[in-house]
GROMACS .gro file of C-alpha atoms in nm:
model
  367
    1MET     CA    1  10.340   1.584  13.978
    2LYS     CA    2  10.260   1.919  13.805
    3ALA     CA    3  10.524   2.199  13.772
    4LEU     CA    4  10.588   2.511  13.572
    5VAL     CA    5  10.874   2.410  13.329
    6PHE     CA    6  11.095   2.658  13.141
    7HIS     CA    7  11.138   2.559  12.776
    8GLU     CA    8  11.276   2.869  12.614
    9PRO     CA    9  11.271   3.241  12.645
   10GLY     CA   10  10.908   3.344  12.635
   11ARG     CA   11  10.779   2.995  12.699
   12ALA     CA   12  10.707   2.809  13.025
   13VAL     CA   13  10.434   2.551  13.063
   14TRP     CA   14  10.242   2.403  13.354
   15GLU     CA   15  10.289   2.017  13.282
   16THR     CA   16  10.346   1.681  13.431
   17VAL     CA   17  10.705   1.590  13.549
   18ALA     CA   18  10.864   1.325  13.756
   19ASP     CA   19  10.817   1.355  14.131
   20PRO     CA   20  11.135   1.462  14.310
   21ASP     CA   21  11.298   1.240  14.558
   22VAL     CA   22  11.589   1.239  14.799
   23HIS     CA   23  11.920   1.232  14.596
   24ASP     CA   24  12.162   1.299  14.885
   25SER     CA   25  12.154   1.229  15.259
   26GLN     CA   26  12.116   1.608  15.327
   27ASP     CA   27  11.822   1.657  15.098
   28VAL     CA   28  11.448   1.693  15.188
   29VAL     CA   29  11.137   1.677  14.970
   30VAL     CA   30  10.883   1.945  15.059
   31ARG     CA   31  10.514   1.954  14.957
   32VAL     CA   32  10.457   2.318  14.841
   33ASP     CA   33  10.171   2.504  15.015
   34THR     CA   34  10.252   2.856  14.911
   35THR     CA   35  10.488   2.986  14.637
   36THR     CA   36  10.504   3.305  14.443
   37VAL     CA   37  10.651   3.469  14.125
   38CYS     CA   38  10.950   3.689  14.140
   39GLY     CA   39  11.091   3.960  13.907
   40THR     CA   40  11.389   3.737  13.852
   41ASP     CA   41  11.151   3.473  13.703
   42LEU     CA   42  11.037   3.739  13.452
   43HIS     CA   43  11.403   3.800  13.365
   44ILE     CA   44  11.455   3.431  13.297
   45LEU     CA   45  11.149   3.428  13.067
   46ASN     CA   46  11.290   3.737  12.890
   47GLY     CA   47  11.614   3.545  12.830
   48ASP     CA   48  11.821   3.759  13.070
   49VAL     CA   49  11.940   3.463  13.264
   50PRO     CA   50  12.099   3.230  13.017
   51GLY     CA   51  12.216   2.973  13.275
   52VAL     CA   52  11.872   2.845  13.311
   53GLN     CA   53  11.848   2.530  13.101
   54PRO     CA   54  11.541   2.420  12.909
   55GLY     CA   55  11.335   2.155  13.125
   56THR     CA   56  11.408   2.340  13.457
   57VAL     CA   57  11.116   2.394  13.696
   58LEU     CA   58  11.101   2.762  13.779
   59GLY     CA   59  11.067   2.932  14.118
   60HIS     CA   60  11.284   2.992  14.428
   61GLU     CA   61  11.049   3.089  14.706
   62ALA     CA   62  10.799   2.873  14.903
   63VAL     CA   63  10.643   2.763  15.220
   64GLY     CA   64  10.554   2.399  15.261
   65GLU     CA   65  10.560   2.082  15.462
   66VAL     CA   66  10.855   1.844  15.481
   67VAL     CA   67  10.744   1.494  15.348
   68GLU     CA   68  11.070   1.312  15.312
   69ALA     CA   69  11.412   1.368  15.462
   70GLY     CA   70  11.763   1.225  15.404
   71ARG     CA   71  11.930   1.034  15.682
   72ASP     CA   72  12.181   1.313  15.765
   73VAL     CA   73  11.920   1.591  15.795
   74ARG     CA   74  11.914   1.701  16.166
   75THR     CA   75  11.710   2.026  16.202
   76VAL     CA   76  11.383   1.927  16.031
   77ARG     CA   77  11.177   1.620  15.974
   78PRO     CA   78  10.864   1.505  15.803
   79GLY     CA   79  10.554   1.702  15.911
   80ASP     CA   80  10.753   2.028  15.985
   81ARG     CA   81  10.628   2.347  15.824
   82VAL     CA   82  10.923   2.535  15.667
   83LEU     CA   83  11.022   2.836  15.468
   84ILE     CA   84  11.239   2.746  15.175
   85SER     CA   85  11.508   3.013  15.124
   86CYS     CA   86  11.583   3.135  14.781
   87ILE     CA   87  11.949   3.068  14.862
   88THR     CA   88  12.076   2.726  14.928
   89ALA     CA   89  12.388   2.687  15.155
   90CYS     CA   90  12.623   2.404  15.198
   91GLY     CA   91  12.732   2.541  15.537
   92ARG     CA   92  13.090   2.426  15.498
   93CYS     CA   93  13.271   2.637  15.226
   94GLY     CA   94  13.459   2.950  15.304
   95TYR     CA   95  13.181   3.177  15.193
   96CYS     CA   96  12.915   2.994  15.396
   97ARG     CA   97  13.131   3.009  15.704
   98GLU     CA   98  13.141   3.390  15.666
   99GLY     CA   99  12.757   3.402  15.611
  100SER     CA  100  12.789   3.480  15.251
  101TYR     CA  101  12.563   3.203  15.134
  102GLY     CA  102  12.476   3.355  14.806
  103GLN     CA  103  12.838   3.292  14.698
  104CYS     CA  104  12.842   2.925  14.824
  105ARG     CA  105  13.108   2.720  14.647
  106GLY     CA  106  12.991   2.384  14.783
  107GLY     CA  107  12.700   2.331  14.559
  108GLY     CA  108  12.464   2.604  14.691
  109GLY     CA  109  12.402   2.966  14.617
  110TRP     CA  110  12.101   3.051  14.397
  111ILE     CA  111  12.025   2.714  14.250
  112LEU     CA  112  11.648   2.661  14.291
  113GLY     CA  113  11.471   2.747  13.962
  114HIS     CA  114  11.811   2.838  13.821
  115ARG     CA  115  12.050   2.539  13.811
  116ILE     CA  116  11.804   2.279  13.962
  117ASP     CA  117  11.426   2.244  13.964
  118GLY     CA  118  11.259   2.508  14.174
  119THR     CA  119  10.946   2.574  14.383
  120GLN     CA  120  10.668   2.646  14.135
  121ALA     CA  121  10.559   2.284  14.162
  122GLU     CA  122  10.359   2.059  14.376
  123TYR     CA  123  10.679   1.918  14.538
  124VAL     CA  124  11.044   2.036  14.543
  125ARG     CA  125  11.368   1.880  14.653
  126VAL     CA  126  11.583   2.103  14.867
  127PRO     CA  127  11.953   2.028  14.906
  128PHE     CA  128  12.150   2.100  15.226
  129ALA     CA  129  11.825   2.122  15.421
  130ASP     CA  130  11.985   2.206  15.758
  131HIS     CA  131  12.121   2.530  15.622
  132SER     CA  132  11.858   2.617  15.360
  133LEU     CA  133  11.517   2.576  15.552
  134HIS     CA  134  11.364   2.773  15.830
  135LEU     CA  135  11.114   2.632  16.076
  136LEU     CA  136  10.795   2.847  16.093
  137GLN     CA  137  10.600   2.918  16.410
  138GLY     CA  138  10.244   2.804  16.387
  139GLY     CA  139  10.103   3.158  16.407
  140ILE     CA  140  10.285   3.293  16.091
  141ASP     CA  141  10.058   3.295  15.786
  142SER     CA  142  10.217   3.116  15.485
  143GLN     CA  143  10.117   3.417  15.258
  144ASP     CA  144  10.317   3.647  15.484
  145ALA     CA  145  10.608   3.396  15.533
  146VAL     CA  146  10.673   3.346  15.167
  147LEU     CA  147  10.773   3.707  15.140
  148PHE     CA  148  11.080   3.622  15.361
  149ALA     CA  149  11.211   3.365  15.119
  150ASP     CA  150  11.358   3.635  14.902
  151ILE     CA  151  11.182   3.982  14.896
  152PHE     CA  152  11.244   4.102  15.255
  153PRO     CA  153  11.597   3.967  15.291
  154THR     CA  154  11.687   4.111  14.948
  155GLY     CA  155  11.554   4.447  15.024
  156TYR     CA  156  11.722   4.462  15.350
  157GLU     CA  157  12.058   4.302  15.284
  158VAL     CA  158  12.132   4.422  14.931
  159GLY     CA  159  11.950   4.754  14.976
  160VAL     CA  160  11.958   4.877  15.337
  161LEU     CA  161  12.278   4.700  15.463
  162ASN     CA  162  12.476   4.752  15.141
  163GLY     CA  163  12.361   5.118  15.139
  164GLN     CA  164  12.466   5.157  15.504
  165VAL     CA  165  12.154   5.346  15.604
  166ARG     CA  166  12.210   5.536  15.924
  167PRO     CA  167  11.984   5.744  16.162
  168GLY     CA  168  11.913   6.087  16.004
  169ASP     CA  169  11.978   5.977  15.646
  170THR     CA  170  11.786   6.081  15.339
  171VAL     CA  171  11.720   5.751  15.163
  172VAL     CA  172  11.582   5.740  14.798
  173VAL     CA  173  11.434   5.410  14.680
  174VAL     CA  174  11.384   5.405  14.303
  175GLY     CA  175  11.126   5.134  14.219
  176ALA     CA  176  10.837   5.061  14.447
  177GLY     CA  177  10.779   4.695  14.353
  178PRO     CA  178  10.793   4.424  14.620
  179VAL     CA  179  11.165   4.450  14.668
  180GLY     CA  180  11.159   4.829  14.683
  181LEU     CA  181  10.880   4.820  14.937
  182ALA     CA  182  11.077   4.584  15.149
  183ALA     CA  183  11.375   4.816  15.133
  184ILE     CA  184  11.154   5.104  15.246
  185ALA     CA  185  11.010   4.911  15.535
  186THR     CA  186  11.344   4.784  15.659
  187ALA     CA  187  11.521   5.119  15.607
  188ARG     CA  188  11.278   5.258  15.856
  189LEU     CA  189  11.434   5.039  16.126
  190TYR     CA  190  11.738   5.257  16.109
  191SER     CA  191  11.549   5.587  16.185
  192PRO     CA  192  11.632   5.782  15.865
  193ASP     CA  193  11.530   6.144  15.844
  194ARG     CA  194  11.318   6.070  15.542
  195VAL     CA  195  11.260   5.798  15.278
  196VAL     CA  196  11.168   5.906  14.931
  197ALA     CA  197  10.998   5.660  14.690
  198VAL     CA  198  11.020   5.699  14.307
  199ASP     CA  199  10.805   5.493  14.074
  200LEU     CA  200  10.623   5.517  13.733
  201THR     CA  201  10.271   5.452  13.877
  202PRO     CA  202  10.066   5.636  14.137
  203GLU     CA  203   9.935   5.309  14.270
  204ARG     CA  204  10.275   5.180  14.364
  205LEU     CA  205  10.360   5.507  14.529
  206GLU     CA  206  10.042   5.467  14.738
  207SER     CA  207  10.183   5.133  14.848
  208ALA     CA  208  10.513   5.292  14.922
  209GLY     CA  209  10.331   5.533  15.165
  210ARG     CA  210  10.186   5.233  15.346
  211PHE     CA  211  10.524   5.073  15.385
  212GLY     CA  212  10.681   5.388  15.527
  213ALA     CA  213  10.789   5.632  15.256
  214ASP     CA  214  10.769   5.992  15.376
  215ALA     CA  215  10.776   6.151  15.029
  216LYS     CA  216  10.663   6.000  14.693
  217VAL     CA  217  10.717   6.117  14.343
  218LEU     CA  218  10.647   5.997  13.995
  219ALA     CA  219  10.952   5.926  13.783
  220SER     CA  220  10.799   6.177  13.527
  221ASP     CA  221  10.770   6.449  13.792
  222ARG     CA  222  11.139   6.547  13.819
  223PRO     CA  223  11.242   6.337  14.122
  224GLU     CA  224  11.600   6.469  14.104
  225GLN     CA  225  11.473   6.815  14.159
  226LEU     CA  226  11.266   6.705  14.466
  227VAL     CA  227  11.564   6.529  14.616
  228ASP     CA  228  11.775   6.838  14.552
  229ASP     CA  229  11.506   7.059  14.720
  230LEU     CA  230  11.476   6.827  15.028
  231THR     CA  231  11.848   6.809  15.089
  232ARG     CA  232  11.927   7.183  15.000
  233GLY     CA  233  12.129   7.072  14.693
  234LEU     CA  234  12.348   6.815  14.875
  235GLY     CA  235  12.169   6.492  14.744
  236ALA     CA  236  12.060   6.178  14.923
  237ASP     CA  237  12.279   5.985  15.167
  238VAL     CA  238  12.167   5.658  15.016
  239THR     CA  239  12.007   5.569  14.688
  240ILE     CA  240  11.863   5.226  14.626
  241GLU     CA  241  11.802   5.093  14.276
  242ALA     CA  242  11.521   4.837  14.276
  243VAL     CA  243  11.424   4.822  13.911
  244GLY     CA  244  11.710   4.690  13.699
  245ALA     CA  245  11.722   4.945  13.425
  246PRO     CA  246  12.000   5.152  13.294
  247GLU     CA  247  11.803   5.486  13.335
  248THR     CA  248  11.712   5.408  13.697
  249PHE     CA  249  12.065   5.321  13.794
  250GLU     CA  250  12.209   5.643  13.639
  251MET     CA  251  11.928   5.831  13.816
  252CYS     CA  252  12.047   5.692  14.152
  253THR     CA  253  12.411   5.800  14.078
  254ARG     CA  254  12.292   6.146  14.000
  255MET     CA  255  12.076   6.182  14.315
  256VAL     CA  256  12.334   6.063  14.565
  257ARG     CA  257  12.542   6.316  14.764
  258PRO     CA  258  12.930   6.324  14.759
  259GLY     CA  259  13.051   6.050  14.990
  260GLY     CA  260  12.715   5.877  14.967
  261HIS     CA  261  12.608   5.520  14.896
  262VAL     CA  262  12.440   5.363  14.591
  263ALA     CA  263  12.300   5.020  14.655
  264ASN     CA  264  12.195   4.840  14.328
  265VAL     CA  265  11.930   4.570  14.401
  266GLY     CA  266  11.770   4.540  14.056
  267VAL     CA  267  11.852   4.253  13.810
  268HIS     CA  268  11.997   4.408  13.498
  269GLY     CA  269  11.957   4.241  13.163
  270LYS     CA  270  12.131   4.518  12.968
  271PRO     CA  271  12.474   4.689  13.008
  272VAL     CA  272  12.470   5.002  13.231
  273ALA     CA  273  12.684   5.297  13.183
  274LEU     CA  274  12.899   5.400  13.466
  275HIS     CA  275  12.987   5.768  13.423
  276LEU     CA  276  13.319   5.776  13.592
  277GLU     CA  277  13.401   6.103  13.415
  278GLU     CA  278  13.142   6.262  13.643
  279LEU     CA  279  13.148   6.027  13.943
  280TRP     CA  280  13.512   5.974  14.024
  281ILE     CA  281  13.526   6.310  14.221
  282LYS     CA  282  13.224   6.228  14.439
  283ASP     CA  283  13.388   5.963  14.659
  284LEU     CA  284  13.082   5.731  14.607
  285THR     CA  285  13.048   5.369  14.721
  286ILE     CA  286  12.851   5.155  14.483
  287ARG     CA  287  12.741   4.818  14.598
  288MET     CA  288  12.557   4.541  14.431
  289GLY     CA  289  12.518   4.159  14.460
  290LEU     CA  290  12.303   3.852  14.534
  291VAL     CA  291  12.117   3.828  14.857
  292ASP     CA  292  12.276   3.597  15.123
  293THR     CA  293  11.959   3.550  15.334
  294SER     CA  294  12.172   3.544  15.656
  295SER     CA  295  11.918   3.798  15.794
  296THR     CA  296  11.624   3.557  15.739
  297PRO     CA  297  11.595   3.425  16.107
  298MET     CA  298  11.603   3.792  16.240
  299LEU     CA  299  11.346   3.912  15.992
  300LEU     CA  300  11.113   3.618  16.065
  301SER     CA  301  11.135   3.704  16.436
  302MET     CA  302  11.038   4.057  16.355
  303LEU     CA  303  10.749   3.922  16.144
  304ALA     CA  304  10.625   3.713  16.436
  305ALA     CA  305  10.649   4.014  16.663
  306GLY     CA  306  10.437   4.221  16.420
  307ARG     CA  307  10.728   4.463  16.354
  308LEU     CA  308  10.721   4.452  15.972
  309PRO     CA  309  10.432   4.539  15.727
  310THR     CA  310  10.330   4.255  15.509
  311ALA     CA  311   9.946   4.268  15.494
  312SER     CA  312   9.922   4.472  15.163
  313MET     CA  313  10.210   4.317  14.981
  314VAL     CA  314  10.022   4.014  14.833
  315THR     CA  315   9.751   4.154  14.604
  316HIS     CA  316   9.655   3.843  14.412
  317VAL     CA  317   9.606   3.487  14.524
  318PHE     CA  318   9.588   3.189  14.282
  319GLU     CA  319   9.563   2.821  14.293
  320LEU     CA  320   9.900   2.671  14.209
  321GLY     CA  321   9.757   2.526  13.884
  322ALA     CA  322   9.680   2.874  13.760
  323VAL     CA  323  10.056   2.977  13.767
  324GLU     CA  324  10.050   3.074  13.395
  325GLU     CA  325   9.774   3.317  13.454
  326ALA     CA  326   9.950   3.445  13.770
  327TYR     CA  327  10.255   3.528  13.554
  328GLU     CA  328  10.039   3.733  13.322
  329VAL     CA  329   9.893   3.928  13.611
  330PHE     CA  330  10.227   3.984  13.771
  331ALA     CA  331  10.408   4.076  13.444
  332GLY     CA  332  10.124   4.319  13.360
  333ALA     CA  333  10.137   4.492  13.698
  334ALA     CA  334  10.085   4.837  13.535
  335GLY     CA  335   9.736   4.724  13.441
  336THR     CA  336   9.644   4.470  13.705
  337GLY     CA  337   9.785   4.661  14.002
  338ALA     CA  338   9.974   4.349  14.116
  339LEU     CA  339  10.247   4.375  14.366
  340LYS     CA  340  10.317   4.013  14.480
  341VAL     CA  341  10.112   3.712  14.376
  342ALA     CA  342  10.070   3.414  14.598
  343LEU     CA  343  10.019   3.059  14.451
  344LYS     CA  344   9.864   2.813  14.686
  345GLY     CA  345   9.851   2.425  14.668
  346GLU     CA  346   9.505   2.289  14.597
  347GLN     CA  347   9.427   2.179  14.957
  348VAL     CA  348   9.536   2.511  15.103
  349TYR     CA  349   9.352   2.709  14.834
  350ARG     CA  350   9.029   2.521  14.900
  351ALA     CA  351   9.057   2.579  15.273
  352ASP     CA  352   9.123   2.952  15.216
  353SER     CA  353   8.857   3.004  14.951
  354SER     CA  354   8.605   3.174  15.175
  355SER     CA  355   8.850   3.464  15.213
  356LEU     CA  356   8.905   3.500  14.838
  357VAL     CA  357   8.710   3.668  14.558
  358THR     CA  358   8.740   3.617  14.191
  359THR     CA  359   8.934   3.874  13.992
  360ALA     CA  360   8.854   4.005  13.649
  361GLY     CA  361   9.146   3.780  13.518
  362GLY     CA  362   8.968   3.474  13.660
  363GLY     CA  363   9.207   3.408  13.945
  364ALA     CA  364   9.144   3.519  14.300
  365ARG     CA  365   9.222   3.815  14.505
  366GLN     CA  366   9.218   3.899  14.873
  367GLY     CA  367   8.882   4.029  14.980
   0.00000   0.00000   0.00000
C-alpha cells in the first residue's frame, strides 16, 4: 500500500510500504476513506516529538471501513464504517477504567502515528478495537466525522472541561485554528457571558465568529487591553491557549482573573516561562494534558443532532495521494487560508469529485 512515512525532521515521503495485518486478536485493519493533517503532525516534522522513529507512518485521525478483525473483537466487524480515535485504549488498566485513556498503561494512549504506524495511509491497523473505534451512523458525513477523532474532543476536554467553563464566564481563546475553533464552539454549550477569540489573522477571526466568538481581536491589537475593558479590569474567568508558543501561554496567564483557570491545549516545542513571582498570589489553576477522547460518543451524538458547527472547518480537500501537497497547504495556512484539510481515499475522492473545485495549489477545495 501507499503511506506517508516519516524519515527525519523536515522529511516525510508518500511511498510504498507493507500492508498492515492483524497482529493481535483485538486488532482490526481499516481501509482509510478520510484522514487529515493535525498541528501535532507539523510538530513531528519540526522535530518537536523525538519519540517518533524514522519509518513510522504518520497520522492519528481517520474514518474508514473495517476490512479485517481479530477473533476477540466484539463491537465491530468487516464492513462497518468507523471513526478511528486519536487515542487508543486497552480498556483494562487503571487509567482506562477511570476514563483517562490518554494515559493508558496497557499499550494504548497516543500511539497511532507516534509509536506505531498511523492513519495517513490506504490501510491502518488499530489495536484494542473495541475501545478505540466508534461506529458511525449512516447520515454522518466522513468529512465532518473526522473532526471528532481529535479536534473536537481536544478542544472540549483539554480546553473547556479543564478550564471549567461555567455560565456567565468570560472565556478567552488564544489561537483560532481548528482546536481553538472547537474550543469556542463547545464553550458555547455552557452559556458563557462572552467568548473572545485572539489570533494573528483576520481570516481566522472571521472563522471564530462563525463558530461562536462574541468578540474578536488581532494579537497585534492589544487583546489584553480589550479583555481588561470587557471585564472592568478583573480579567477573564478562563483563558485557553490553543497555539503552543511561549508568548501565547504567557499572554493567557496575564489575561486571567485572580482565582481563574488557564487551560493549555497547545503542543509546545520550546520551554515556557512560568512567572511564579507574579502568579503565585493570583490563586490560579493551570491545567494541561493529552486528550482522553472519553467525550467522543457524546460529541458524535451532538454532531448527528446538528448541535455542533462543522461545515466551514474543512477548507481544502485532497486525494490521499496528494498528502505531501496537503501538508504544504496546511503548514502555510497564513497564505492559503487553510483551517483543516481532508484527505480522501481514491474511490471516495472520485465519487465526491463533482462537489470539488481545483485550488491554485493543484489540490481540491470545497465549492
